[in-house]
C-alpha cells in the first residue's frame, strides 16, 4: 500500500493545497519569502492537510472551504516545527539545516509567529465560527503541552499516563482538529464529526508513538535527523518509560538525566532499548491506537475516502521516517 | 491631567479586564501559572485595552463582548513583548528580569505562543467574524514587521518612510485594532469605526515615536530598561534617522552599525543626539500625529470618552516611561 494510492481520492485537492502554500511564499517581501519558501518547500508528508481533505469528503466536498483550512493546518504545523527547533536548538530538520541554525533563533521565533498568524488569518477567512474555535482551542492545547514538556525536561519520574497526556497535547490534538475541521466544513452530521475527530486523535497517538520508536531504532539518513534526540533533550517517551518500568533496579535514564549526559550515555540507553522487547511492545501499543482509529470509522459511509483513512492507519505504523 | 482621570469613564471595565487577566493566571498548571503570573502582574499602562473600552463606549457599551476583547488585546501585546525580548536577548523589561533571562529563551518562546493562542481563543469566543478578521490581520502585519526589523538590523540605509512603515506595523497596527474592535463590538456606524481606527493608528504612531525618543533621552530608573537599546540592537529610529540626515558627513551611526559597536559607541551617538535639535524635532512630529489623532474624533458624539481620548493623545506626548 503506497502513500500515493492512499492520497488518490484527494489528489486534486492536495495539489491545490500545494499551490496555495506556494502563493504564501510569493509575498513581495524578500525577508519573509526566503525563509518561508525554505520551510514550506520541504517535502513533508502533508499528512495533516490530507486528513482534513479525506475527512471532508464524506458529505459536501467543498474545496472552497477545505483548501484554506487544510493549508492553514499545514502552515500552523510548520510554525510549531520552527518554534520547537528554536526551543530545542536543533540543527537539522527533514535532512536540512533547521531555520534557527541557518538564520538564528530570533528569525526562527519571528518566522514561526508569522506562520501562526497567516494560518489564523486563513482560518478566519473561511468565516465558520465552529472551526475557528476548534482551531484556537487546539493552539492553546498544543502550546500548553509544549510548555509542560519543556518544564519537565530531565525529570525521569514520568509514567505512561503522563506520556499519553503529553502526546495528546503535542500531536493528537492537531490531528483531531485537522479531521474535525474537515468534517465540520463538509457539513457532516454531529456523530460523523465526532467519529472523525476520534479517528484523528487515535491516528495522532499512533503516529507519535511511531515517531518516538524511530527516535530509538530509526535510520538517521532516512529520517533526516539524529537518533536519540529526545533523550539528549531530556524528554521521556514511551520506549524509554517502558525501559525504566522493565529495569527498575538499573535506571540508566535516571543517571543520564541527572548527569545531563551526552551522546555516549544516550548511545548506551539506545543500545539497551534496541536489545530489549520494549520496541515490540511499543509497536503493539501503537497498533492498538491504529485499530481504535479504524473502529471509529465504522458508522461512516463506505467509500474511497474511508478506505484511504483505514489504509492511512496502517501506513503510519509502517513508516520508516 | 492624570492617567486616572483619563481612565475614569472606563474604570469599572478596566477593573474587569484586570480580573480576567488574573483568572488566566489561575490555571491549574504550575508550569504555566508561574511565568504567566510574572508577565501579567507587571504594572504596564494597559493603554491598549483602555483604547478598546473607550472606543467601545460611544454606542452600545457591551461589556460582555468588550471585556474579552480588551483582555485578548492585552494578552496578545504581552505575547509580542515576551517574544521580542527573546529575539533581542533583552535582560530587563519594566524594571524586572525579562522572561528569557529568568527561565531561558525556550520558555519565552513557548510562553509567548501560549499567550498568542489564549488571546486568539478569547477573540474567537466573542463570536464576531469582523473582529476576528481584524485581529488575525493585525497579527500578520505585526509579525511581518518584526521579521523586517530583524532582517534589516544594522542596515543604516533607512529613511523616514521606512521608519513610519515599520512603526505602523509594529505598534500602530495593534492600537488601530484595539480601537477598531471596540468600535465594531459597540455596533458603531461604519464612519465611526473608521474614525476610531484612524485615531488608534495616529495615537500609536505618536506613542512609538515617544518611545524611541525616550530610548535616547529617557531615565533608565524610571523606564525600567536601559537607554540606547535600539542602537545596540542595530535598530534605526526617528531620532537616529534625523541625526543622520543632519550630519551627512559625519555618520557616527554608520560607523557604529558597521563595527557592531558596543556601549561606548552608543553613548557617543546618544550624547550627540541629546545636544542637537533633533529631539525637539521628533517631539514636533509626534505632536503632529497626536493632533491628527484628535482630529479623527471630530465627527464622534461629544461625551466623557471622547474627552478621555483627546486627553490620552496629550498624555502619550508627555509620558516619561
Coordinates of C-alpha atoms in Angstrom, one line a residue:
Chain A
X1 CA 0.0 0.0 0.0
X2 CA 1.7 3.2 -1.2
X3 CA 1.1 6.7 0.1
X4 CA 0.1 7.7 -3.5
X5 CA -2.8 5.2 -3.5
X6 CA -3.9 6.4 -0.1
X7 CA -3.9 10.0 -1.2
X8 CA -5.5 9.2 -4.5
X9 CA -9.1 10.3 -3.7
X10 CA -8.0 13.8 -2.7
X11 CA -5.0 14.1 -5.1
X12 CA -6.5 17.1 -6.8
X13 CA -7.3 18.9 -3.5
X14 CA -3.8 18.2 -2.2
X15 CA -2.4 19.8 -5.4
X16 CA -4.4 22.9 -4.7
X17 CA -3.1 23.0 -1.1
X18 CA 0.5 22.8 -2.5
X19 CA -0.4 25.7 -4.9
X20 CA -1.8 27.7 -2.0
X21 CA 1.3 27.1 0.1
X22 CA 3.4 28.3 -2.8
X23 CA 1.3 31.5 -3.1
X24 CA 2.1 32.2 0.6
X25 CA 5.8 32.1 -0.3
X26 CA 5.4 34.6 -3.1
X27 CA 4.9 37.5 -0.9
X28 CA 6.6 40.6 -2.2
X29 CA 8.7 40.9 1.0
X30 CA 12.1 39.2 0.5
X31 CA 12.8 38.9 4.2
X32 CA 9.8 36.7 4.6
X33 CA 9.7 35.0 1.2
X34 CA 13.1 33.4 1.5
X35 CA 12.8 31.6 4.9
X36 CA 9.1 30.9 4.2
X37 CA 10.0 29.2 1.0
X38 CA 12.7 27.3 2.7
X39 CA 10.4 25.9 5.3
X40 CA 7.3 25.2 3.1
X41 CA 9.1 23.6 0.1
X42 CA 10.3 20.8 2.4
X43 CA 8.8 17.6 1.3
X44 CA 6.9 16.7 4.4
X45 CA 4.2 14.0 4.2
X46 CA 1.5 16.6 4.4
X47 CA -0.5 14.1 6.5
X48 CA -2.4 16.7 8.4
X49 CA -3.9 18.6 5.4
X50 CA -4.6 15.2 3.8
X51 CA -6.6 14.3 6.9
X52 CA -8.7 17.5 6.5
X53 CA -9.4 16.7 2.9
X54 CA -10.2 13.0 3.4
X55 CA -12.4 13.8 6.4
X56 CA -14.1 16.5 4.3
X57 CA -15.0 14.1 1.5
X58 CA -17.8 12.1 3.2
X59 CA -20.5 14.7 2.8
X60 CA -20.3 18.0 0.9
X61 CA -16.8 18.1 -0.5
X62 CA -16.5 21.9 -0.5
X63 CA -13.0 22.7 -1.8
X64 CA -13.5 26.4 -1.4
X65 CA -13.5 26.0 2.3
X66 CA -11.4 22.8 2.7
X67 CA -8.4 24.1 0.8
X68 CA -7.8 27.2 3.0
X69 CA -8.5 25.0 6.1
X70 CA -6.0 22.3 5.0
X71 CA -3.5 24.9 4.1
X72 CA -3.9 26.6 7.5
X73 CA -3.4 23.3 9.3
X74 CA -0.1 22.7 7.4
X75 CA 1.1 26.3 7.9
X76 CA 0.3 26.0 11.6
X77 CA 2.1 22.7 11.8
X78 CA 5.2 24.2 10.3
X79 CA 5.0 27.1 12.8
X80 CA 5.2 24.6 15.6
X81 CA 8.2 22.8 14.0
X82 CA 10.1 26.0 13.5
X83 CA 9.5 27.1 17.2
X84 CA 10.2 23.6 18.5
X85 CA 13.6 23.6 16.7
X86 CA 14.4 27.0 18.1
X87 CA 13.5 25.8 21.6
X88 CA 15.5 22.6 21.3
X89 CA 18.3 24.4 19.5
X90 CA 18.0 21.6 16.9
X91 CA 20.4 21.7 14.0
X92 CA 18.6 19.5 11.4
X93 CA 15.0 19.1 10.3
X94 CA 13.9 16.8 7.4
X95 CA 17.5 16.5 6.3
X96 CA 18.1 20.2 6.0
X97 CA 19.7 22.7 8.3
X98 CA 17.0 24.0 10.8
X99 CA 15.8 27.6 10.4
X100 CA 17.3 28.5 13.8
X101 CA 20.7 27.1 12.8
X102 CA 20.6 28.9 9.4
X103 CA 19.2 32.3 10.2
X104 CA 19.5 32.4 14.0
X105 CA 16.9 31.8 16.8
X106 CA 15.4 35.3 16.5
X107 CA 14.4 34.8 12.9
X108 CA 13.0 31.3 13.9
X109 CA 10.9 32.9 16.6
X110 CA 9.5 35.6 14.3
X111 CA 9.0 33.3 11.3
X112 CA 7.1 30.9 13.5
X113 CA 4.9 33.8 14.7
X114 CA 4.3 34.8 11.1
X115 CA 3.3 31.3 10.2
X116 CA 0.9 31.2 13.2
X117 CA -0.7 34.4 12.2
X118 CA -1.2 33.7 8.5
X119 CA -2.7 30.3 9.5
X120 CA -5.1 32.0 11.9
X121 CA -6.0 34.6 9.3
X122 CA -6.7 31.8 6.7
X123 CA -9.0 30.0 9.1
X124 CA -10.7 33.3 9.9
X125 CA -11.2 33.9 6.1
X126 CA -13.4 30.8 5.9
X127 CA -15.9 32.5 8.2
X128 CA -17.0 29.5 10.1
X129 CA -17.1 30.1 13.9
X130 CA -17.1 26.4 14.8
X131 CA -13.8 25.6 13.0
X132 CA -12.3 28.9 14.3
X133 CA -13.0 27.9 17.9
X134 CA -11.7 24.3 17.2
X135 CA -8.5 25.8 15.8
X136 CA -7.9 28.3 18.6
X137 CA -8.5 25.7 21.3
X138 CA -6.1 23.4 19.6
X139 CA -3.4 26.2 19.6
X140 CA -3.9 26.6 23.3
X141 CA -3.7 22.8 24.0
X142 CA -0.5 22.4 21.9
X143 CA 1.3 25.4 23.4
X144 CA 0.4 24.4 27.0
X145 CA 1.7 20.9 26.2
X146 CA 4.9 22.2 24.8
X147 CA 5.4 24.3 28.0
X148 CA 4.9 21.3 30.2
X149 CA 7.3 19.2 28.1
X150 CA 10.0 21.9 28.5
X151 CA 9.4 22.4 32.2
X152 CA 9.5 18.7 32.9
X153 CA 12.7 18.1 30.8
X154 CA 15.2 15.9 32.6
X155 CA 12.5 14.7 35.1
X156 CA 12.7 10.9 35.0
X157 CA 9.6 10.5 37.2
X158 CA 7.0 10.3 34.4
X159 CA 4.8 7.4 33.7
X160 CA 2.7 6.2 30.7
X161 CA -0.3 8.4 31.7
X162 CA 1.9 11.5 31.6
X163 CA 3.2 10.4 28.3
X164 CA -0.2 9.8 26.8
X165 CA -1.4 13.2 28.0
X166 CA 1.7 14.8 26.6
X167 CA 1.4 13.3 23.1
X168 CA -2.3 14.0 23.1
X169 CA -1.4 17.7 23.5
X170 CA 1.5 17.9 21.2
X171 CA 0.4 15.7 18.3
X172 CA -3.0 14.1 18.6
X173 CA -4.8 17.4 19.2
X174 CA -3.8 18.8 15.8
X175 CA -4.7 15.5 14.0
X176 CA -8.1 15.8 15.8
X177 CA -8.5 19.4 14.7
X178 CA -7.5 18.5 11.1
X179 CA -10.0 15.7 10.8
X180 CA -12.7 17.6 12.8
X181 CA -12.4 20.7 10.7
X182 CA -12.7 18.8 7.5
X183 CA -15.9 17.1 8.8
X184 CA -17.4 20.3 10.1
X185 CA -16.8 22.2 6.8
X186 CA -18.3 19.4 4.8
X187 CA -21.5 19.7 6.9
X188 CA -21.2 16.2 8.3
X189 CA -23.8 15.3 11.0
X190 CA -22.6 15.6 14.6
X191 CA -21.9 11.9 15.1
X192 CA -19.7 11.8 11.9
X193 CA -17.8 14.9 13.2
X194 CA -17.2 13.1 16.5
X195 CA -16.2 9.8 14.7
X196 CA -13.7 11.6 12.5
X197 CA -12.3 13.6 15.5
X198 CA -11.8 10.3 17.3
X199 CA -10.2 8.8 14.3
X200 CA -7.8 11.8 14.1
X201 CA -7.0 11.6 17.8
X202 CA -6.1 7.9 17.7
X203 CA -4.2 8.2 14.5
X204 CA -2.2 11.0 16.0
X205 CA -1.4 8.9 19.1
X206 CA -0.2 6.0 16.9
X207 CA 1.8 8.5 14.7
X208 CA 3.6 10.0 17.7
X209 CA 4.4 6.6 19.3
X210 CA 6.0 5.5 16.0
X211 CA 7.9 8.8 15.9
X212 CA 9.2 8.1 19.3
X213 CA 10.1 4.5 18.4
X214 CA 12.0 5.8 15.3
X215 CA 14.0 8.1 17.6
X216 CA 15.4 4.9 19.1
X217 CA 15.6 2.5 16.2
X218 CA 15.4 4.8 13.1
X219 CA 17.9 5.3 10.4
X220 CA 19.4 8.8 10.6
X221 CA 19.9 9.1 6.8
X222 CA 16.3 8.1 6.1
X223 CA 14.8 10.3 8.9
X224 CA 16.8 13.4 8.2
X225 CA 17.5 14.0 11.9
X226 CA 19.8 12.4 14.5
X227 CA 18.7 9.4 16.5
X228 CA 18.3 9.7 20.3
X229 CA 17.5 13.4 20.2
X230 CA 14.6 13.0 22.7
X231 CA 16.9 11.6 25.3
X232 CA 19.5 14.2 24.6
X233 CA 16.9 16.9 25.3
X234 CA 15.7 15.2 28.5
X235 CA 12.4 14.1 27.0
X236 CA 10.9 10.8 28.1
X237 CA 8.9 8.8 25.5
X238 CA 7.1 5.5 25.5
X239 CA 10.1 3.4 24.7
X240 CA 12.2 5.0 27.5
X241 CA 9.4 4.9 30.0
X242 CA 8.9 1.1 29.3
X243 CA 12.6 0.6 29.6
X244 CA 12.5 2.1 33.1
X245 CA 9.5 0.0 34.0
X246 CA 11.4 -3.1 32.9
X247 CA 14.6 -2.2 34.7
X248 CA 13.7 -0.6 38.0
X249 CA 17.0 -1.6 39.6
X250 CA 19.2 -0.4 36.8
X251 CA 18.0 3.1 35.8
X252 CA 20.3 4.2 33.1
X253 CA 17.9 7.0 32.1
X254 CA 17.8 8.5 35.6
X255 CA 21.6 8.6 35.6
X256 CA 21.6 10.1 32.1
X257 CA 19.1 12.8 33.1
X258 CA 20.7 13.6 36.4
X259 CA 24.1 13.9 34.9
X260 CA 22.8 15.7 31.8
X261 CA 24.7 13.0 29.9
X262 CA 25.8 13.4 26.3
X263 CA 25.9 11.3 23.1
X264 CA 27.9 8.4 24.7
X265 CA 25.3 8.0 27.6
X266 CA 22.4 8.3 25.1
X267 CA 24.0 5.6 22.9
X268 CA 24.1 3.2 25.9
X269 CA 20.4 3.7 26.6
X270 CA 19.6 3.2 22.9
X271 CA 21.6 0.1 22.7
X272 CA 19.8 -1.3 25.8
X273 CA 16.4 -0.4 24.3
X274 CA 17.2 -2.0 20.9
X275 CA 18.2 -5.2 22.6
X276 CA 15.1 -5.5 24.7
X277 CA 11.5 -6.5 23.8
X278 CA 10.2 -2.9 24.6
X279 CA 10.3 -1.8 20.9
X280 CA 8.0 -4.6 20.0
X281 CA 5.7 -3.6 23.0
X282 CA 5.6 0.0 21.8
X283 CA 4.6 -1.2 18.3
X284 CA 1.8 -3.2 19.9
X285 CA 0.6 -0.2 21.7
X286 CA 0.7 2.0 18.6
X287 CA -1.2 -0.7 16.7
X288 CA -3.8 -0.6 19.4
X289 CA -4.4 3.1 18.7
X290 CA -4.4 2.5 15.0
X291 CA -7.1 -0.3 15.4
X292 CA -9.1 2.0 17.6
X293 CA -8.8 4.8 14.9
X294 CA -10.2 2.4 12.3
X295 CA -13.0 1.3 14.6
X296 CA -14.1 5.0 15.0
X297 CA -14.9 5.0 11.3
X298 CA -17.5 2.1 11.4
X299 CA -20.6 4.3 11.2
X300 CA -19.4 6.3 8.3
X301 CA -20.4 5.9 4.7
X302 CA -18.3 3.3 2.8
X303 CA -16.3 5.0 0.1
X304 CA -12.8 5.5 -1.3
X305 CA -12.0 8.0 1.4
X306 CA -12.9 5.7 4.2
X307 CA -10.7 3.1 2.6
X308 CA -7.9 5.6 2.5
X309 CA -8.3 6.5 6.1
X310 CA -8.2 2.8 7.0
X311 CA -5.0 2.4 5.0
X312 CA -3.5 5.5 6.5
X313 CA -3.9 4.0 9.9
X314 CA -1.8 1.0 8.7
X315 CA 0.6 3.3 6.9
X316 CA 1.6 5.3 10.0
X317 CA 2.6 2.0 11.7
X318 CA 4.9 1.1 8.8
X319 CA 6.6 4.3 8.2
X320 CA 10.4 4.5 8.5
X321 CA 10.8 8.3 8.6
Chain B
X1 CA -4.0 65.7 33.6
X2 CA -3.6 62.4 35.3
X3 CA -3.9 58.9 33.8
X4 CA -6.5 58.2 36.5
X5 CA -8.8 60.9 35.3
X6 CA -8.4 59.8 31.6
X7 CA -9.3 56.2 32.6
X8 CA -12.2 57.4 34.8
X9 CA -15.1 56.7 32.3
X10 CA -14.0 53.0 31.9
X11 CA -12.6 52.4 35.3
X12 CA -15.1 49.7 36.1
X13 CA -14.4 47.9 32.8
X14 CA -10.7 48.1 33.3
X15 CA -11.1 46.5 36.7
X16 CA -12.9 43.7 35.0
X17 CA -10.1 43.3 32.5
X18 CA -7.6 43.1 35.3
X19 CA -9.8 40.4 37.0
X20 CA -10.0 38.4 33.7
X21 CA -6.2 38.6 33.3
X22 CA -5.9 37.2 36.8
X23 CA -8.2 34.3 36.1
X24 CA -5.8 33.4 33.2
X25 CA -3.0 33.1 35.6
X26 CA -5.0 30.8 37.9
X27 CA -4.7 27.8 35.6
X28 CA -4.2 24.6 37.4
X29 CA -0.9 24.0 35.6
X30 CA 2.0 25.3 37.7
X31 CA 4.4 25.3 34.7
X32 CA 2.2 27.9 33.0
X33 CA 0.8 29.7 36.0
X34 CA 4.1 30.9 37.4
X35 CA 5.6 32.6 34.3
X36 CA 2.2 33.8 33.2
X37 CA 1.6 35.5 36.5
X38 CA 5.0 37.0 36.3
X39 CA 4.3 38.6 33.0
X40 CA 0.8 39.7 33.5
X41 CA 1.1 41.2 37.0
X42 CA 3.5 43.7 35.6
X43 CA 2.2 47.2 36.1
X44 CA 2.0 48.2 32.4
X45 CA -0.1 51.1 31.4
X46 CA -2.8 48.9 29.9
X47 CA -3.2 51.6 27.2
X48 CA -4.4 49.1 24.5
X49 CA -7.3 47.6 26.5
X50 CA -8.2 51.1 27.6
X51 CA -8.4 52.0 24.0
X52 CA -10.8 49.2 23.3
X53 CA -13.0 50.2 26.2
X54 CA -13.0 53.9 25.4
X55 CA -13.7 53.3 21.7
X56 CA -16.4 50.9 22.7
X57 CA -18.3 53.4 24.9
X58 CA -19.7 55.7 22.2
X59 CA -22.6 53.5 21.2
X60 CA -23.7 50.2 22.8
X61 CA -21.2 49.7 25.7
X62 CA -21.5 45.9 25.8
X63 CA -19.0 44.8 28.5
X64 CA -19.8 41.2 27.8
X65 CA -18.0 41.5 24.5
X66 CA -15.6 44.3 25.2
X67 CA -14.0 42.7 28.3
X68 CA -12.8 39.6 26.5
X69 CA -11.7 41.7 23.5
X70 CA -9.7 44.2 25.7
X71 CA -8.2 41.3 27.6
X72 CA -7.2 39.5 24.4
X73 CA -5.5 42.6 23.1
X74 CA -3.5 42.9 26.3
X75 CA -2.6 39.2 26.3
X76 CA -1.5 39.5 22.7
X77 CA 0.5 42.6 23.4
X78 CA 2.3 40.7 26.2
X79 CA 3.0 37.8 23.8
X80 CA 4.8 40.1 21.5
X81 CA 6.8 41.6 24.3
X82 CA 7.9 38.2 25.6
X83 CA 8.9 37.2 22.0
X84 CA 10.6 40.5 21.3
X85 CA 12.7 40.2 24.4
X86 CA 13.6 36.6 23.5
X87 CA 14.6 37.7 20.0
X88 CA 16.6 40.7 21.3
X89 CA 18.1 38.7 24.2
X90 CA 16.9 41.5 26.4
X91 CA 17.7 41.2 30.1
X92 CA 15.2 43.7 31.6
X93 CA 11.5 44.6 30.9
X94 CA 9.5 47.1 33.0
X95 CA 12.2 47.0 35.7
X96 CA 12.1 43.3 36.1
X97 CA 14.3 40.5 34.7
X98 CA 12.9 39.5 31.3
X99 CA 11.3 36.1 30.9
X100 CA 14.1 34.8 28.6
X101 CA 16.7 35.8 31.1
X102 CA 14.9 34.2 34.0
X103 CA 13.6 31.0 32.5
X104 CA 15.6 30.8 29.3
X105 CA 14.7 31.5 25.7
X106 CA 12.9 28.3 25.1
X107 CA 10.3 29.0 27.8
X108 CA 10.0 32.6 26.5
X109 CA 9.2 31.3 23.0
X110 CA 6.6 28.8 24.3
X111 CA 5.1 31.2 26.8
X112 CA 4.6 33.8 24.0
X113 CA 3.0 31.1 21.9
X114 CA 0.6 30.3 24.8
X115 CA -0.3 33.9 25.2
X116 CA -0.9 34.2 21.4
X117 CA -3.2 31.2 21.5
X118 CA -5.3 32.1 24.5
X119 CA -5.7 35.6 23.1
X120 CA -6.9 34.1 19.8
X121 CA -9.2 31.8 21.6
X122 CA -10.6 34.7 23.6
X123 CA -11.3 36.7 20.5
X124 CA -13.0 33.6 18.9
X125 CA -15.2 33.2 22.0
X126 CA -16.8 36.5 21.2
X127 CA -18.2 35.0 18.0
X128 CA -17.9 38.2 15.9
X129 CA -16.3 37.4 12.5
X130 CA -15.4 41.0 11.8
X131 CA -13.2 41.5 14.9
X132 CA -11.7 38.0 14.4
X133 CA -10.5 39.0 11.0
X134 CA -9.3 42.4 12.2
X135 CA -7.4 40.6 14.9
X136 CA -5.8 37.9 12.7
X137 CA -4.8 40.5 10.0
X138 CA -3.2 42.6 12.7
X139 CA -1.2 39.5 13.9
X140 CA 0.1 39.1 10.4
X141 CA 1.0 42.7 10.0
X142 CA 2.9 42.8 13.3
X143 CA 4.9 39.6 12.7
X144 CA 5.8 40.6 9.2
X145 CA 7.0 43.9 10.6
X146 CA 9.1 42.2 13.3
X147 CA 10.7 40.0 10.7
X148 CA 11.6 43.0 8.6
X149 CA 13.0 44.8 11.5
X150 CA 15.2 41.9 12.4
X151 CA 16.4 41.3 8.8
X152 CA 17.2 45.0 8.4
X153 CA 19.1 45.2 11.7
X154 CA 22.4 47.1 11.4
X155 CA 21.4 48.5 8.0
X156 CA 21.9 52.2 8.2
X157 CA 20.3 52.9 4.8
X158 CA 16.8 53.5 6.1
X159 CA 14.8 56.7 5.8
X160 CA 11.8 58.3 7.5
X161 CA 9.4 56.4 5.2
X162 CA 10.9 53.1 6.1
X163 CA 10.6 54.1 9.8
X164 CA 7.0 55.1 9.5
X165 CA 6.1 51.9 7.8
X166 CA 8.0 50.0 10.4
X167 CA 6.3 51.6 13.4
X168 CA 2.9 51.3 11.7
X169 CA 3.4 47.5 11.6
X170 CA 4.9 47.0 15.0
X171 CA 2.9 49.5 17.1
X172 CA 0.2 51.5 15.4
X173 CA -1.5 48.4 13.9
X174 CA -2.3 47.0 17.3
X175 CA -3.6 50.4 18.5
X176 CA -5.7 50.5 15.4
X177 CA -7.1 47.0 16.1
X178 CA -7.7 47.8 19.7
X179 CA -9.8 50.9 18.9
X180 CA -11.4 49.4 15.8
X181 CA -12.5 46.2 17.7
X182 CA -14.0 48.3 20.5
X183 CA -16.0 50.3 17.9
X184 CA -17.2 47.3 16.0
X185 CA -18.3 45.5 19.1
X186 CA -20.3 48.5 20.3
X187 CA -22.1 48.5 16.9
X188 CA -20.7 51.8 15.9
X189 CA -21.7 53.0 12.4
X190 CA -19.0 52.4 9.8
X191 CA -17.8 56.1 9.7
X192 CA -17.3 55.9 13.5
X193 CA -15.4 52.7 13.2
X194 CA -13.1 54.3 10.6
X195 CA -12.7 57.4 12.7
X196 CA -11.7 55.4 15.8
X197 CA -9.3 53.2 13.8
X198 CA -7.7 56.3 12.4
X199 CA -7.4 57.7 16.0
X200 CA -5.8 54.5 17.1
X201 CA -3.4 54.5 14.3
X202 CA -2.2 58.1 14.8
X203 CA -2.1 57.6 18.6
X204 CA 0.1 54.5 18.1
X205 CA 2.4 56.4 15.8
X206 CA 2.9 59.2 18.4
X207 CA 3.3 56.6 21.1
X208 CA 6.1 54.8 19.3
X209 CA 7.9 58.0 18.4
X210 CA 7.9 59.0 22.1
X211 CA 9.2 55.5 22.9
X212 CA 12.0 56.0 20.5
X213 CA 12.8 59.4 21.9
X214 CA 12.9 58.0 25.4
X215 CA 15.4 55.4 24.3
X216 CA 17.7 58.4 23.7
X217 CA 16.8 60.8 26.4
X218 CA 15.0 58.7 29.0
X219 CA 15.8 58.0 32.6
X220 CA 16.8 54.3 33.0
X221 CA 15.4 54.1 36.5
X222 CA 12.1 55.5 35.5
X223 CA 11.8 53.4 32.3
X224 CA 12.8 50.1 33.8
X225 CA 15.1 49.4 30.8
X226 CA 18.5 50.6 29.6
X227 CA 18.8 53.6 27.3
X228 CA 20.2 53.2 23.8
X229 CA 19.0 49.6 23.4
X230 CA 17.6 50.3 19.9
X231 CA 21.1 51.4 18.7
X232 CA 22.7 48.5 20.4
X233 CA 20.4 46.1 18.5
X234 CA 21.1 47.8 15.2
X235 CA 17.6 49.4 15.0
X236 CA 17.2 52.8 13.5
X237 CA 14.5 55.1 14.9
X238 CA 13.3 58.6 14.1
X239 CA 15.9 60.4 16.3
X240 CA 18.8 58.5 14.8
X241 CA 17.5 58.8 11.2
X242 CA 17.2 62.6 11.7
X243 CA 20.6 62.6 13.2
X244 CA 22.0 61.0 10.0
X245 CA 20.0 63.5 7.9
X246 CA 21.5 66.4 9.8
X247 CA 25.1 65.1 9.7
X248 CA 25.6 63.5 6.3
X249 CA 29.3 64.0 6.5
X250 CA 29.9 62.6 10.0
X251 CA 27.9 59.4 10.2
X252 CA 28.6 58.0 13.6
X253 CA 25.7 55.6 13.3
X254 CA 27.0 54.0 10.1
X255 CA 30.3 53.5 11.9
X256 CA 28.5 52.1 15.0
X257 CA 26.5 49.6 12.9
X258 CA 29.3 48.6 10.6
X259 CA 31.6 47.9 13.5
X260 CA 28.8 46.4 15.6
X261 CA 29.9 48.9 18.3
X262 CA 29.1 48.5 22.0
X263 CA 28.0 50.7 24.9
X264 CA 30.8 53.2 24.4
X265 CA 29.9 53.9 20.7
X266 CA 26.2 54.0 21.6
X267 CA 26.9 56.5 24.3
X268 CA 28.7 58.8 21.8
X269 CA 25.7 58.8 19.4
X270 CA 23.3 59.4 22.3
X271 CA 25.4 62.3 23.5
X272 CA 25.4 63.8 20.0
X273 CA 21.6 63.4 19.7
X274 CA 20.9 65.0 23.1
X275 CA 23.0 68.0 22.2
X276 CA 21.2 68.6 18.9
X277 CA 17.8 70.0 18.0
X278 CA 16.6 66.6 16.7
X279 CA 14.9 65.6 19.9
X280 CA 12.7 68.6 19.7
X281 CA 12.0 67.9 16.0
X282 CA 10.9 64.4 17.0
X283 CA 8.6 65.7 19.6
X284 CA 7.1 68.1 17.0
X285 CA 6.5 65.1 14.6
X286 CA 4.9 63.1 17.4
X287 CA 2.7 66.0 18.3
X288 CA 1.6 66.2 14.7
X289 CA 0.4 62.6 14.9
X290 CA -1.3 63.3 18.2
X291 CA -3.1 66.3 16.7
X292 CA -4.2 64.2 13.7
X293 CA -5.5 61.6 16.1
X294 CA -7.6 64.2 17.9
X295 CA -8.9 65.5 14.6
X296 CA -10.1 62.0 13.6
X297 CA -12.6 62.2 16.5
X298 CA -14.4 65.3 15.3
X299 CA -17.5 63.6 14.0
X300 CA -18.0 61.4 17.1
X301 CA -20.6 62.2 19.8
X302 CA -19.3 64.6 22.5
X303 CA -19.0 62.7 25.8
X304 CA -16.6 61.8 28.6
X305 CA -14.9 59.1 26.5
X306 CA -14.2 61.5 23.7
X307 CA -12.6 63.9 26.2
X308 CA -10.6 61.0 27.6
X309 CA -9.3 60.0 24.1
X310 CA -8.4 63.7 23.5
X311 CA -6.5 63.8 26.8
X312 CA -4.9 60.4 26.1
X313 CA -3.4 61.9 22.9
X314 CA -1.8 64.6 25.0
X315 CA -0.7 62.2 27.7
X316 CA 1.3 60.0 25.3
X317 CA 3.4 63.0 24.4
X318 CA 4.2 63.8 28.0
X319 CA 5.0 60.4 29.3
X320 CA 8.4 59.7 30.8
X321 CA 8.3 55.9 30.8

